[in-house]
Amino acid sequence: MEPNKLEEDFRDKLNSRTIQPSEMAWDRLDAMLSVSEKKKPKRNYKWLSMAAVFVGMLFVGTLLMEQQKEDLKIKETIKTVVKQQQDSITSEINTTPLGREEVVSEPVKNERKEIATVVKTNVTSTAKGLSATVIGQQITTAPETQIVEVTPPKEIKKTTTMVDVENLLASVDKNTPAKNNIKKGNVKVDANSLLSTVEGEITTDYREGVFQTINRNFKTVKSAVANRNTE
Amino acid sequence: MAVENNRHAQHKIYSLFAPKMLSVCRQYLKDVHLAEDVMITAFMKVFTNLKTFEHKGSFEGWIRRIMVNECISHIRVQKPVKFTEDESYFEERFNDIESQFSVDDIQFLIDKLPDGYRMVFNLYAIEGYKHHEIGKMLGISEGTSKSQLSHARKMLQDQINRLKNYQNGTE
């Protein structure tokens, strides 16, 4: 299968041949080169965008780090504040054991007065004393169950002929903030449980955020690389 | 300079190599206008991949390889070439005759060959590639390349004989 003389002759003659291309050929090549050069900056933008994504990722990372630091600071402050509050509450409880009773009794007094005035207008003189004492007893013993016990006025109905239920309800509604005040006095703050819940939320949020950003940036980089390869 | 898309330098390279490279493309493609189109596309590849030229071989050889590959891929894309998977080949040798053929005659003879035969004959006899290289370039086995070459040689020999008889008859 060696090339013989004839093939060598073919090769020599074909290799020494030249065919002049048409004059338009260079113009066409020139135009094609210009088009390809215009396309080139796109690639640079791609690299720029990739770099921008990277920088953005770093920025977001640092932001999250800063946020975490701030959260830690907030946690510490919460700790101290809660401790202080706890200390103050305990000290208050220890020093003034009658304070709670005072808090409870004040709105109750008001309630009693208002209800008494309402009852005064509608109730007869004999029933007035009874109802007042009954309601007064109810309020002093259980101020929270007052509405339930007062609104269906069984005892009052027995003794009175005309009781304005709406007025009674309105007067009770006015006293609801007082009830809340009473409740607030009884609220106990468990500092440890509060801190643990806050801590858990912060760590999960931060972790999720980091994963999401990494995932998003990885996807963008991947798509950019894939597009570059297809071009 | 041409690497930096200097159009003047690119034009110089084009002017220097285009006539030779058009001749190379013409060996593979029967139509000279088509050959010119393919040559322009190949020159585009030359200029866009100029940075990858490693200065190991000759620059002309590098451009020529790009031209040949472009011609082959063009032929294969336009019309898928069927290479008969014939592993048997025979020692076909041209009669040692002194060639009186002009380059146009040679081109005429090569043009008469089917695409597959012409590609293998050009790659082996004119470009000097080995059969395993041709096999890789065309996606065929080495044996198929050899059989294609032997068929091409036989066909060329027949044509030369016919041409000679015709010339003798007219003389």
Coordinates of C-alpha atoms in Angstrom, one line a residue:
Chain A
M1 CA 0.0 0.0 0.0
E2 CA 3.0 2.3 -0.4
P3 CA 2.4 5.4 -2.4
N4 CA 3.9 4.9 -5.8
K5 CA 5.4 7.3 -8.3
L6 CA 2.0 8.3 -9.8
E7 CA 0.7 9.3 -6.3
E8 CA 3.8 11.2 -5.5
D9 CA 3.4 13.0 -8.8
F10 CA -0.3 13.7 -7.9
R11 CA 0.8 15.1 -4.5
D12 CA 3.5 17.3 -5.9
K13 CA 1.3 18.8 -8.5
L14 CA -1.7 19.3 -6.2
N15 CA 0.5 20.8 -3.4
S16 CA 2.1 23.3 -5.8
R17 CA -1.3 24.4 -7.1
T18 CA -2.8 27.6 -6.0
I19 CA -6.4 28.8 -6.6
Q20 CA -7.0 32.5 -6.2
P21 CA -10.1 33.1 -4.1
S22 CA -12.7 35.6 -5.2
E23 CA -12.3 39.2 -4.1
M24 CA -15.5 39.0 -2.1
A25 CA -14.0 36.1 0.0
W26 CA -12.0 38.4 2.3
D27 CA -14.9 40.8 2.8
R28 CA -17.1 37.9 3.9
L29 CA -14.4 36.7 6.3
D30 CA -13.9 40.2 7.6
A31 CA -17.7 40.6 8.3
M32 CA -17.7 37.2 10.0
L33 CA -14.8 38.2 12.2
S34 CA -16.4 41.5 13.1
V35 CA -19.6 39.7 14.2
S36 CA -17.6 37.2 16.3
E37 CA -15.7 40.1 17.9
K38 CA -18.9 41.8 18.8
K39 CA -20.1 38.6 20.5
K40 CA -17.0 38.3 22.6
P41 CA -17.8 41.0 25.2
K42 CA -20.7 38.8 26.2
R43 CA -18.3 36.2 27.5
N44 CA -16.5 38.9 29.6
Y45 CA -19.9 39.9 31.0
K46 CA -20.5 36.3 31.9
W47 CA -17.2 36.2 33.8
L48 CA -18.1 39.5 35.4
S49 CA -21.5 38.2 36.4
M50 CA -19.9 35.1 37.9
A51 CA -17.5 37.3 39.8
A52 CA -20.4 39.5 40.9
V53 CA -22.3 36.5 42.2
F54 CA -19.2 35.4 44.1
V55 CA -18.8 38.8 45.7
G56 CA -22.5 38.9 46.5
M57 CA -22.2 35.5 48.1
L58 CA -19.3 36.8 50.3
F59 CA -21.3 39.9 51.1
V60 CA -24.4 37.9 52.1
G61 CA -22.2 35.6 54.2
T62 CA -20.6 38.5 56.1
L63 CA -24.0 40.0 56.6
L64 CA -25.3 36.8 58.0
M65 CA -22.3 36.5 60.2
E66 CA -22.9 40.1 61.5
Q67 CA -26.5 39.3 62.1
Q68 CA -25.6 36.2 64.1
K69 CA -23.2 38.3 66.2
E70 CA -26.0 40.8 66.8
D71 CA -28.4 38.0 67.7
L72 CA -25.9 36.7 70.2
K73 CA -25.6 40.2 71.7
I74 CA -29.4 40.5 71.8
K75 CA -29.6 37.1 73.5
E76 CA -27.1 38.3 76.1
T77 CA -29.0 41.4 76.8
I78 CA -32.3 39.5 77.0
K79 CA -30.6 37.2 79.5
T80 CA -29.5 40.0 81.7
V81 CA -32.8 41.9 81.4
V82 CA -34.8 38.8 82.2
K83 CA -32.5 38.1 85.1
Q84 CA -33.0 41.6 86.4
Q85 CA -36.7 41.3 86.0
Q86 CA -36.8 38.0 87.7
D87 CA -34.7 39.4 90.5
S88 CA -36.9 42.4 90.9
I89 CA -40.1 40.3 90.8
T90 CA -38.8 38.0 93.4
S91 CA -37.6 40.8 95.5
E92 CA -41.0 42.6 95.2
I93 CA -42.7 39.4 96.2
N94 CA -40.4 38.9 99.1
T95 CA -40.5 42.5 100.4
T96 CA -44.2 43.3 99.8
P97 CA -46.3 40.2 100.1
L98 CA -49.5 42.3 100.4
G99 CA -48.9 44.1 97.1
R100 CA -50.7 41.6 95.0
E101 CA -53.7 41.7 97.2
E102 CA -53.7 45.5 96.8
V103 CA -53.5 45.2 93.1
V104 CA -56.4 42.8 93.0
S105 CA -58.6 44.7 95.4
E106 CA -58.4 48.1 93.7
P107 CA -60.2 47.2 90.5
V108 CA -62.5 45.1 92.4
K109 CA -63.5 48.1 94.5
N110 CA -64.2 50.1 91.4
E111 CA -66.3 47.3 90.0
R112 CA -68.2 47.1 93.2
K113 CA -68.9 50.8 93.2
E114 CA -70.1 50.8 89.6
I115 CA -72.3 47.8 89.9
A116 CA -73.7 49.1 93.1
T117 CA -74.7 52.4 91.4
V118 CA -76.4 50.5 88.6
V119 CA -78.2 48.3 91.0
K120 CA -79.2 51.2 93.1
T121 CA -81.1 52.8 90.3
N122 CA -83.0 49.7 89.3
V123 CA -83.3 47.6 92.4
T124 CA -85.7 48.3 95.4
S125 CA -84.5 49.4 98.7
T126 CA -84.8 46.0 100.3
A127 CA -83.3 44.1 97.5
K128 CA -80.5 46.7 97.1
G129 CA -78.7 45.6 100.2
L130 CA -79.0 41.9 99.4
S131 CA -77.9 42.1 95.8
A132 CA -75.1 44.5 96.7
T133 CA -73.8 42.1 99.3
V134 CA -74.2 39.1 97.0
I135 CA -72.4 40.8 94.1
G136 CA -69.8 42.2 96.4
Q137 CA -69.1 38.7 97.7
Q138 CA -68.9 37.4 94.3
I139 CA -66.5 40.0 93.1
T140 CA -64.3 39.7 96.1
T141 CA -64.1 35.9 96.0
A142 CA -63.9 35.4 92.2
P143 CA -63.6 38.5 90.0
E144 CA -62.9 36.4 86.8
T145 CA -66.2 34.5 87.0
Q146 CA -68.1 37.7 87.6
I147 CA -69.6 38.0 84.0
V148 CA -70.9 34.5 84.1
E149 CA -72.5 34.8 87.4
V150 CA -73.8 38.3 86.9
T151 CA -75.2 38.2 83.4
P152 CA -77.8 35.5 84.1
P153 CA -79.0 37.4 87.2
K154 CA -80.9 34.6 88.9
E155 CA -80.6 36.1 92.4
I156 CA -81.3 39.6 91.2
K157 CA -84.3 38.4 89.2
K158 CA -85.7 36.9 92.3
T159 CA -85.6 40.1 94.2
T160 CA -85.9 42.8 91.4
T161 CA -88.4 43.5 88.8
M162 CA -86.2 45.6 86.3
V163 CA -82.5 44.9 85.7
D164 CA -80.8 46.6 82.8
V165 CA -78.7 43.8 81.4
E166 CA -77.0 45.8 78.8
N167 CA -75.9 48.4 81.4
L168 CA -74.5 45.6 83.5
L169 CA -72.6 44.1 80.6
A170 CA -71.2 47.5 79.6
S171 CA -70.0 48.1 83.1
V172 CA -68.4 44.7 83.2
D173 CA -66.7 45.3 79.8
K174 CA -65.2 48.5 81.1
N175 CA -63.6 46.5 83.8
T176 CA -61.8 44.0 81.5
P177 CA -58.6 45.9 81.4
A178 CA -58.5 45.7 85.1
K179 CA -58.8 42.0 84.9
N180 CA -55.8 41.9 82.5
N181 CA -53.9 43.9 85.0
I182 CA -54.7 41.4 87.6
K183 CA -53.5 38.6 85.3
K184 CA -50.3 40.3 84.5
G185 CA -49.4 40.3 88.1
N186 CA -49.7 36.6 88.2
V187 CA -47.6 35.9 85.0
K188 CA -44.4 34.1 85.6
V189 CA -41.6 34.4 83.0
D190 CA -39.5 31.3 82.6
A191 CA -36.3 32.8 81.4
N192 CA -34.7 29.5 80.4
S193 CA -37.5 28.3 78.2
L194 CA -37.8 31.7 76.5
L195 CA -34.1 31.8 75.7
S196 CA -34.0 28.2 74.4
T197 CA -36.9 28.9 72.0
V198 CA -35.3 32.1 70.8
E199 CA -31.9 30.4 70.4
G200 CA -33.5 27.5 68.4
E201 CA -35.2 29.9 66.0
I202 CA -32.1 31.9 65.4
T203 CA -29.9 28.9 64.7
T204 CA -32.4 27.3 62.3
D205 CA -33.0 30.6 60.5
Y206 CA -29.3 31.3 60.0
R207 CA -28.6 27.8 58.9
E208 CA -31.5 27.8 56.4
G209 CA -30.4 31.2 55.1
V210 CA -26.8 30.0 54.5
F211 CA -28.0 26.9 52.7
Q212 CA -30.4 28.8 50.5
T213 CA -27.8 31.3 49.5
I214 CA -25.2 28.6 48.8
N215 CA -27.7 26.6 46.8
R216 CA -28.8 29.6 44.8
N217 CA -25.3 30.8 44.0
F218 CA -24.3 27.3 43.1
K219 CA -27.2 27.0 40.6
T220 CA -26.3 30.4 39.0
V221 CA -22.6 29.4 38.6
K222 CA -23.6 26.0 37.2
S223 CA -25.9 27.5 34.6
A224 CA -23.3 30.1 33.7
V225 CA -20.7 27.4 33.1
A226 CA -23.1 25.3 31.1
N227 CA -24.0 28.2 28.9
R228 CA -20.4 29.0 28.4
N229 CA -19.7 25.4 27.3
T230 CA -22.6 25.4 24.8
E231 CA -21.4 28.6 23.1
Chain B
M1 CA -0.7 40.7 16.3
A2 CA -3.3 38.6 14.6
V3 CA -4.0 36.9 18.0
E4 CA -5.2 40.4 19.2
N5 CA -7.7 40.5 16.4
N6 CA -5.5 43.0 14.4
R7 CA -7.4 43.0 11.1
H8 CA -4.4 44.0 9.1
A9 CA -2.3 41.1 10.4
Q10 CA -5.2 38.7 9.8
H11 CA -5.5 39.9 6.2
K12 CA -1.8 39.3 5.7
I13 CA -2.1 35.7 6.9
Y14 CA -5.2 35.2 4.7
S15 CA -3.5 36.6 1.7
L16 CA -0.5 34.4 2.2
F17 CA -2.3 31.1 2.7
A18 CA -5.7 31.5 1.1
P19 CA -4.7 30.4 -2.5
K20 CA -3.0 27.3 -1.2
M21 CA -5.8 26.5 1.2
L22 CA -8.4 26.9 -1.5
S23 CA -6.5 24.3 -3.5
V24 CA -6.6 22.0 -0.6
C25 CA -10.3 22.5 -0.1
R26 CA -10.9 22.0 -3.8
Q27 CA -9.3 18.5 -3.6
Y28 CA -12.2 17.4 -1.4
L29 CA -15.0 19.4 -2.8
K30 CA -16.0 19.3 -6.5
D31 CA -17.4 22.9 -6.6
V32 CA -14.9 25.7 -6.3
H33 CA -17.5 28.1 -4.8
L34 CA -18.4 25.6 -2.1
A35 CA -14.7 25.1 -1.5
E36 CA -14.3 28.8 -1.0
D37 CA -17.2 28.9 1.5
V38 CA -15.6 26.1 3.5
M39 CA -12.2 27.8 3.4
I40 CA -13.7 31.0 4.8
T41 CA -15.3 29.0 7.7
A42 CA -12.0 27.2 8.3
F43 CA -10.2 30.6 8.3
M44 CA -12.6 31.8 10.9
K45 CA -11.6 28.8 13.1
V46 CA -8.0 29.6 12.4
F47 CA -8.3 33.2 13.7
T48 CA -10.5 32.3 16.6
N49 CA -8.2 29.5 17.7
L50 CA -4.9 31.3 17.0
K51 CA -4.1 31.3 20.7
T52 CA -4.1 27.5 20.8
F53 CA -1.4 27.2 18.2
E54 CA 1.5 25.8 20.1
H55 CA 4.3 26.7 17.6
K56 CA 5.4 23.0 17.6
G57 CA 4.9 22.2 13.9
S58 CA 4.7 24.5 10.9
F59 CA 2.0 27.2 10.9
E60 CA 1.0 26.2 7.4
G61 CA 0.6 22.6 8.5
W62 CA -1.7 23.6 11.3
I63 CA -3.9 25.7 9.0
R64 CA -3.9 22.9 6.5
R65 CA -5.1 20.4 9.1
I66 CA -8.0 22.8 10.0
M67 CA -8.9 23.1 6.3
V68 CA -8.9 19.3 5.8
N69 CA -11.0 18.7 9.0
E70 CA -13.5 21.4 7.9
C71 CA -13.9 19.9 4.5
I72 CA -14.4 16.4 5.9
S73 CA -17.0 17.6 8.4
H74 CA -18.8 19.6 5.7
I75 CA -19.0 16.6 3.4
R76 CA -20.3 14.4 6.3
V77 CA -22.8 16.9 7.4
Q78 CA -24.2 17.6 3.9
K79 CA -24.5 14.0 2.9
P80 CA -23.7 11.2 5.3
V81 CA -21.0 9.1 3.6
K82 CA -21.5 5.4 3.7
F83 CA -18.3 3.5 4.0
T84 CA -18.8 -0.1 3.1
E85 CA -17.5 -2.1 6.1
D86 CA -15.2 -4.1 3.9
E87 CA -12.1 -5.3 5.8
S88 CA -10.6 -7.1 2.8
Y89 CA -8.4 -5.2 0.6
F90 CA -6.0 -6.0 -2.2
E91 CA -2.6 -4.7 -3.1
E92 CA -3.7 -2.3 -5.8
R93 CA -0.8 -0.6 -7.4
F94 CA -0.7 1.9 -10.2
N95 CA 1.2 0.8 -13.2
D96 CA 4.5 2.6 -13.2
I97 CA 3.6 4.9 -15.8
E98 CA 5.2 8.3 -16.3
S99 CA 2.5 10.8 -15.5
Q100 CA 1.7 13.1 -18.3
F101 CA -1.3 14.5 -16.5
S102 CA -1.8 18.1 -15.8
V103 CA -3.1 19.2 -12.4
D104 CA -6.5 19.8 -13.9
D105 CA -6.5 16.2 -15.2
I106 CA -5.6 15.0 -11.7
Q107 CA -8.4 17.0 -10.2
F108 CA -10.7 15.6 -12.8
L109 CA -9.8 12.1 -12.0
I110 CA -10.1 12.7 -8.2
D111 CA -13.5 14.4 -8.7
K112 CA -14.8 11.2 -10.4
L113 CA -14.3 9.2 -7.2
P114 CA -17.2 8.8 -4.7
D115 CA -16.9 10.9 -1.6
G116 CA -15.7 8.1 0.7
Y117 CA -13.0 7.0 -1.7
R118 CA -11.9 10.5 -2.5
M119 CA -11.6 11.4 1.2
V120 CA -9.5 8.4 2.0
F121 CA -7.3 8.8 -1.1
N122 CA -6.7 12.4 -0.4
L123 CA -5.9 11.8 3.2
Y124 CA -3.5 9.0 2.5
A125 CA -1.9 9.8 -0.8
I126 CA -1.9 13.6 -0.7
E127 CA -1.9 14.5 3.0
G128 CA 0.2 11.6 4.1
Y129 CA -2.0 10.4 7.0
K130 CA -1.7 6.8 8.3
H131 CA -4.6 4.4 8.1
H132 CA -5.3 4.5 11.9
E133 CA -5.3 8.3 11.8
I134 CA -7.8 8.3 8.9
G135 CA -9.9 5.8 10.8
K136 CA -10.1 8.1 13.7
M137 CA -10.8 11.2 11.5
L138 CA -13.6 9.5 9.6
G139 CA -14.9 7.3 12.4
I140 CA -14.1 4.0 10.6
S141 CA -11.8 1.1 11.2
E142 CA -8.3 0.9 9.9
G143 CA -9.3 -2.0 7.7
T144 CA -12.1 -0.1 6.2
S145 CA -9.7 2.8 5.4
K146 CA -7.4 0.4 3.7
S147 CA -10.1 -1.2 1.6
Q148 CA -11.5 2.2 0.7
L149 CA -8.0 3.2 -0.5
S150 CA -7.6 0.1 -2.6
H151 CA -11.0 0.6 -4.2
A152 CA -10.1 4.2 -4.9
R153 CA -6.8 3.2 -6.5
K154 CA -8.5 0.6 -8.6
M155 CA -11.1 3.1 -9.8
L156 CA -8.4 5.7 -10.6
Q157 CA -6.4 3.1 -12.5
D158 CA -9.4 2.2 -14.6
Q159 CA -10.0 5.8 -15.3
I160 CA -6.4 6.4 -16.2
N161 CA -6.5 3.4 -18.6
R162 CA -9.7 4.7 -20.2
L163 CA -8.2 8.2 -20.5
K164 CA -5.1 6.7 -22.1
N165 CA -7.0 4.6 -24.5
Y166 CA -9.1 7.6 -25.4
Q167 CA -6.0 9.7 -25.9
N168 CA -4.3 6.9 -28.0
G169 CA -7.4 6.5 -30.1
T170 CA -7.5 10.1 -30.9
E171 CA -3.9 10.4 -31.7

